[in-house]
Coordinates of C-alpha atoms and ligand atoms in Angstrom, one line a residue:
X14 CA 0.0 0.0 0.0
X15 CA 1.3 3.4 -1.0
X16 CA 0.6 6.4 1.2
X17 CA 1.0 10.0 0.1
X18 CA 3.1 12.0 2.7
X19 CA 4.1 15.6 2.1
X20 CA 4.5 15.3 -1.7
X21 CA 5.8 11.8 -1.9
X22 CA 4.3 8.3 -2.3
X23 CA 5.9 6.1 0.4
X24 CA 5.2 2.5 1.5
X25 CA 2.5 2.3 4.2
X26 CA 5.0 0.8 6.8
X27 CA 7.4 3.8 6.1
X28 CA 4.7 6.5 6.3
X29 CA 5.5 8.1 9.6
X30 CA 4.4 11.4 11.3
X31 CA 6.3 13.1 14.1
X32 CA 5.0 12.7 17.7
X33 CA 5.4 16.6 17.8
X34 CA 2.8 17.0 15.0
X35 CA 0.0 19.1 16.6
X36 CA -2.4 16.8 14.8
X37 CA -1.3 14.1 17.3
X38 CA -0.7 16.4 20.2
X39 CA -3.8 18.5 20.0
X40 CA -6.1 17.1 17.3
X41 CA -5.3 20.2 15.4
X42 CA -6.1 19.4 11.8
X43 CA -8.8 18.4 9.3
X44 CA -9.6 15.4 7.2
X45 CA -12.0 14.0 4.5
X46 CA -13.5 10.6 3.7
X47 CA -14.0 9.9 0.1
X48 CA -15.2 6.9 -2.0
X49 CA -13.9 5.6 -5.3
X50 CA -16.6 3.7 -7.2
X51 CA -15.4 1.6 -10.2
X52 CA -12.4 3.7 -10.9
X53 CA -14.1 7.1 -10.4
X54 CA -13.7 9.4 -7.4
X55 CA -17.1 10.3 -6.2
X56 CA -17.8 14.1 -5.7
X57 CA -14.1 14.9 -5.6
X58 CA -14.7 18.6 -5.9
X59 CA -17.2 18.7 -3.1
X60 CA -14.9 16.9 -0.8
X61 CA -11.8 18.9 -1.6
X62 CA -13.9 22.2 -1.2
X63 CA -15.0 21.0 2.3
X64 CA -11.4 20.1 3.2
X65 CA -10.3 23.6 2.2
X66 CA -13.2 25.2 4.0
X67 CA -12.5 23.2 7.1
X68 CA -8.8 24.3 6.9
X69 CA -9.8 27.9 6.3
X70 CA -12.0 27.9 9.4
X71 CA -9.0 26.9 11.6
X72 CA -6.6 29.1 9.8
X73 CA -4.6 26.2 8.5
X74 CA -2.7 26.8 5.3
X75 CA -2.7 23.7 3.1
X76 CA 0.5 23.8 1.1
X77 CA -1.2 22.7 -2.1
X78 CA -3.8 24.3 -4.4
X79 CA -7.2 22.7 -4.7
X80 CA -6.1 21.4 -8.2
X81 CA -2.9 20.0 -6.7
X82 CA -4.8 18.3 -3.9
X83 CA -7.2 16.6 -6.4
X84 CA -4.3 15.5 -8.5
X85 CA -2.5 14.1 -5.4
X86 CA -5.7 12.2 -4.4
X87 CA -6.0 10.7 -8.0
X88 CA -2.3 9.9 -8.1
X89 CA -2.5 8.1 -4.7
X90 CA -5.5 6.0 -5.9
X91 CA -3.7 5.1 -9.1
X92 CA -0.5 4.0 -7.1
X93 CA -2.7 1.6 -5.2
X94 CA -4.5 0.2 -8.2
X95 CA -7.9 0.0 -6.5
X96 CA -11.0 0.5 -8.6
X97 CA -13.2 0.6 -5.4
X98 CA -11.6 2.3 -2.5
X99 CA -11.8 4.6 0.6
X100 CA -9.6 7.7 0.5
X101 CA -8.6 9.6 3.6
X102 CA -6.9 12.9 3.1
X103 CA -5.6 14.4 6.3
X104 CA -4.0 17.7 6.8
X105 CA -2.6 18.5 10.3
X106 CA -0.9 21.6 11.7
X107 CA 2.5 19.9 11.4
X108 CA 5.3 19.3 13.8
X109 CA 6.2 22.0 16.3
X110 CA 7.2 22.8 19.8
X111 CA 4.8 21.8 22.7
X112 CA 2.2 24.4 23.4
X113 CA -1.0 24.8 21.5
X114 CA -0.1 27.9 19.5
X115 CA -0.1 26.9 15.8
X116 CA 2.7 29.5 15.3
X117 CA 5.0 26.8 16.6
X118 CA 4.4 24.8 13.5
X119 CA 6.3 25.7 10.4
X120 CA 4.5 23.5 7.9
X121 CA 1.3 21.5 7.7
X122 CA 1.5 17.7 7.2
X123 CA -0.4 16.3 4.3
X124 CA -1.3 12.6 4.2
X125 CA -3.5 10.7 1.8
X126 CA -4.4 7.1 2.7
X127 CA -6.1 4.8 0.2
X128 CA -7.7 1.7 1.6
X129 CA -9.9 -1.1 0.4
X130 CA -13.5 -0.5 1.3
X131 CA -15.4 -2.7 3.6
X132 CA -18.9 -2.5 2.3
X133 CA -21.7 -3.2 4.7
X134 CA -23.5 -6.5 4.1
X135 CA -26.7 -6.3 2.1
X136 CA -28.7 -7.6 5.1
X137 CA -27.9 -4.3 6.8
X138 CA -30.0 -2.5 4.1
X139 CA -32.7 -5.1 3.9
X140 CA -33.3 -5.2 7.6
X141 CA -32.5 -1.6 8.5
X142 CA -30.7 -0.3 11.5
X143 CA -31.3 0.2 15.1
X144 CA -30.3 3.4 16.6
X145 CA -30.3 5.0 20.0
X146 CA -30.3 8.6 21.2
X147 CA -27.0 9.4 22.9
X148 CA -26.9 11.2 26.2
X149 CA -23.8 13.0 24.8
X150 CA -25.0 16.1 23.0
X151 CA -23.4 17.4 19.8
X152 CA -21.5 20.6 20.4
X153 CA -23.2 23.9 19.3
X154 CA -21.8 26.3 16.7
X155 CA -20.8 28.7 19.4
X156 CA -18.4 26.0 20.8
X157 CA -17.0 24.6 17.6
X158 CA -18.8 24.5 14.2
X159 CA -19.8 21.0 13.4
X160 CA -19.3 22.0 9.7
X161 CA -15.5 21.7 10.4
X162 CA -14.4 18.2 9.7
X163 CA -11.6 18.2 12.3
X164 CA -9.4 15.7 13.9
X165 CA -11.3 16.2 17.1
X166 CA -13.9 13.4 17.0
X167 CA -14.2 12.8 20.8
X168 CA -17.7 14.2 21.0
X169 CA -18.7 11.7 18.2
X170 CA -16.7 8.9 19.8
X171 CA -18.3 9.3 23.2
X172 CA -21.7 8.9 21.5
X173 CA -20.4 5.9 19.4
X174 CA -19.4 4.2 22.7
X175 CA -23.0 4.7 23.9
X176 CA -24.4 3.1 20.8
X177 CA -21.9 0.1 21.1
X178 CA -22.9 -0.3 24.7
X179 CA -26.5 -0.4 23.8
X180 CA -26.0 -2.8 20.9
X181 CA -27.1 -0.2 18.4
X182 CA -25.6 0.5 15.0
X183 CA -25.5 4.3 15.5
X184 CA -26.3 7.1 18.0
X185 CA -28.5 10.0 17.2
X186 CA -26.8 13.1 18.8
X187 CA -29.0 16.0 19.9
X188 CA -28.1 19.7 19.9
X189 CA -28.2 21.5 23.2
X190 CA -32.0 22.3 22.8
X191 CA -32.8 18.7 22.2
X192 CA -33.2 18.9 18.4
X193 CA -31.7 16.1 16.3
X194 CA -28.3 17.2 14.9
X195 CA -26.8 14.1 13.2
X196 CA -25.4 10.6 14.0
X197 CA -21.7 10.1 14.9
X198 CA -20.6 9.7 11.2
X199 CA -23.9 10.2 9.3
X200 CA -26.7 12.7 8.6
X201 CA -30.3 11.9 9.6
X202 CA -33.4 12.2 7.5
X203 CA -37.1 11.5 8.1
X204 CA -39.9 10.9 5.5
X205 CA -43.4 12.1 6.2
X206 CA -45.9 11.8 3.3
X207 CA -44.3 13.4 0.3
X208 CA -41.8 15.4 2.5
X209 CA -38.2 14.4 3.0
X210 CA -36.7 16.3 5.9
X211 CA -33.2 16.7 7.3
X212 CA -32.0 19.1 10.1
X213 CA -30.4 22.4 8.9
X214 CA -26.6 22.3 9.5
X215 CA -26.9 25.1 12.2
X216 CA -28.1 22.5 14.8
X217 CA -24.6 21.1 14.8
X218 CA -24.4 18.9 11.7
X219 CA -21.8 18.4 9.1
X220 CA -22.9 19.3 5.6
X221 CA -22.5 15.8 4.4
X222 CA -21.7 15.1 0.7
X223 CA -24.1 12.2 0.8
X224 CA -26.7 14.4 2.4
X225 CA -26.5 16.7 -0.6
X226 CA -26.8 13.7 -3.0
X227 CA -29.8 12.3 -1.0
X228 CA -31.5 15.8 -1.2
X229 CA -30.9 15.9 -5.0
X230 CA -32.2 12.4 -5.3
X231 CA -35.4 13.0 -3.3
X232 CA -36.1 16.1 -5.4
X233 CA -35.4 14.1 -8.6
X234 CA -38.0 11.5 -7.3
X235 CA -40.6 14.3 -6.8
X236 CA -40.5 14.7 -3.1
X237 CA -40.5 18.0 -1.3
X238 CA -37.1 18.4 0.5
X239 CA -37.0 20.5 3.6
X240 CA -34.2 21.5 6.1
X241 CA -36.1 21.7 9.4
X242 CA -35.4 21.1 13.0
X243 CA -37.0 18.0 14.6
X244 CA -36.8 15.9 17.7
X245 CA -36.6 12.1 18.2
X246 CA -40.4 12.2 18.5
X247 CA -40.5 13.0 14.7
X248 CA -38.1 10.1 14.1
X249 CA -40.2 7.4 15.6
X250 CA -43.6 8.8 14.3
X251 CA -42.2 9.3 10.8
X252 CA -43.2 7.1 7.9
X253 CA -39.6 6.4 7.3
X254 CA -36.1 7.4 8.6
X255 CA -32.7 6.9 7.1
X256 CA -29.1 7.9 7.5
X257 CA -26.6 9.1 4.9
X258 CA -22.8 9.1 4.9
X259 CA -19.9 8.2 2.7
X260 CA -19.4 4.8 4.4
X261 CA -23.1 3.9 5.0
X262 CA -24.4 5.5 1.8
X263 CA -28.2 5.6 2.3
X264 CA -29.3 3.2 5.1
X265 CA -32.8 2.7 6.6
X266 CA -33.4 3.1 10.3
X267 CA -36.2 0.9 11.7
X268 CA -35.9 1.3 15.3
X269 CA -35.2 4.4 17.6
X270 CA -34.7 3.9 21.3
X271 CA -36.7 0.6 21.2
X272 CA -39.6 2.1 19.2
X273 CA -40.3 1.0 15.7
X274 CA -40.1 3.6 12.9
X275 CA -43.2 3.3 10.7
X276 CA -43.9 -0.4 10.1
X277 CA -40.5 -1.4 11.6
X278 CA -39.1 -2.2 8.1
X279 CA -37.3 -0.2 5.4
X280 CA -39.7 1.9 3.5
X281 CA -40.2 2.6 -0.2
X282 CA -39.0 6.2 -0.2
X283 CA -35.7 5.2 1.4
X284 CA -35.2 2.4 -1.1
X285 CA -36.0 4.7 -4.0
X286 CA -33.4 7.2 -2.7
X287 CA -30.9 4.6 -2.2
X288 CA -31.4 3.2 -5.7
X289 CA -31.1 6.7 -7.1
X290 CA -27.9 7.3 -5.0
X291 CA -26.4 4.1 -6.5
X292 CA -27.3 5.1 -10.0
X293 CA -25.6 8.5 -9.4
X294 CA -22.4 6.9 -8.0
X295 CA -22.3 4.5 -11.0
X296 CA -22.7 7.4 -13.5
X297 CA -20.6 10.2 -12.0
X298 CA -17.1 10.8 -10.8
X299 CA -13.6 11.9 -11.7
X300 CA -11.8 9.1 -13.6
X301 CA -8.7 7.8 -11.9
X302 CA -7.3 6.4 -15.1
X303 CA -8.1 8.4 -18.2
Ligands
PXG18 N1 -21.6 13.8 10.1 C1 -20.4 13.4 10.6 C2 -20.0 13.9 11.9 C3 -19.5 12.8 9.8 O1 -18.2 12.6 10.2 C4 -21.1 12.7 8.0 C5 -21.9 13.4 8.9 C6 -21.5 12.3 6.6 O2 -20.9 13.1 5.7 P1 -20.5 12.6 4.2 O3 -19.9 13.7 3.5 O4 -19.6 11.3 4.4 O5 -21.8 12.2 3.6 C7 -19.8 12.4 8.4 C8 -18.9 11.6 7.6 C9 -14.7 7.3 9.0 C10 -15.6 8.1 8.1 O6 -13.7 6.8 8.5 C11 -16.3 9.2 8.6 C12 -17.1 9.9 7.7 C13 -17.2 9.6 6.4 C14 -16.4 8.6 5.9 C15 -15.5 7.8 6.8 O7 -15.0 7.3 10.2 N2 -17.9 10.9 8.3

């Protein structure tokens, strides 16, 4: 496996970052999670734009242009020869003296990891997922914007531990007012009649790339798409509920805190959006090999 590290492709076992890197010491950095479907990188521009926006928000200078970052991602996928893959670009503040001031760090560290993708079993989509509401609240925009995809995932990890403890696939995280924000690595949607609803990002949700694709798909299928706040009450009283994310794609939720959603089985709107999502991933993308 070849890893991109500061402008070079190196063998994975040789890809090392300093213990003085502020990404390691303070979680000071940003990342992305991108999929490659059949030799094409899905929504490369959207992911690279979000990476640069996240970096801008923390005043981190990425020592590459957007075009160079895209080329580095494509070159790293090519070097690994994978037609289906998961890509993880990481940009950290770089090595520097102890102390959290980023001024101690001369240059950002840029890493791009390409790995084989562990797709979820089909059963997962046929049966649907069970989720719980986490006691751990999502942080509010006045604390740290959830739109920054940063190397600080402890808030999400604490909620993920709650899900694991409860034997649930995911944990729904609420904002400080009790409105649904997102899951630990996915966005949340509910379906009510002909309306497909997801929380606005200001409740403390990442603007997921898959969320955007699901909203486009729902509109394409003739549903009314709304960004509205809602509580878990609206999840278990909805006709359908589903999650979106790069890893999970579009996955039905059938159970929330022990209560069945709708009929307790994946619904037709979720399945139609998932099908449309799959068609989009099969048709679009930046070719890795031209
Ligand atoms: N919310 C959060 C907090 C996320 O981390 C999403 C929503 C969905 O966004 P996308 O753009 O993927 O639709 C995410 C995405 C990983 C991994 O390795 C995490 C994500 C995506 C891919 C891999 O844990 N998080």
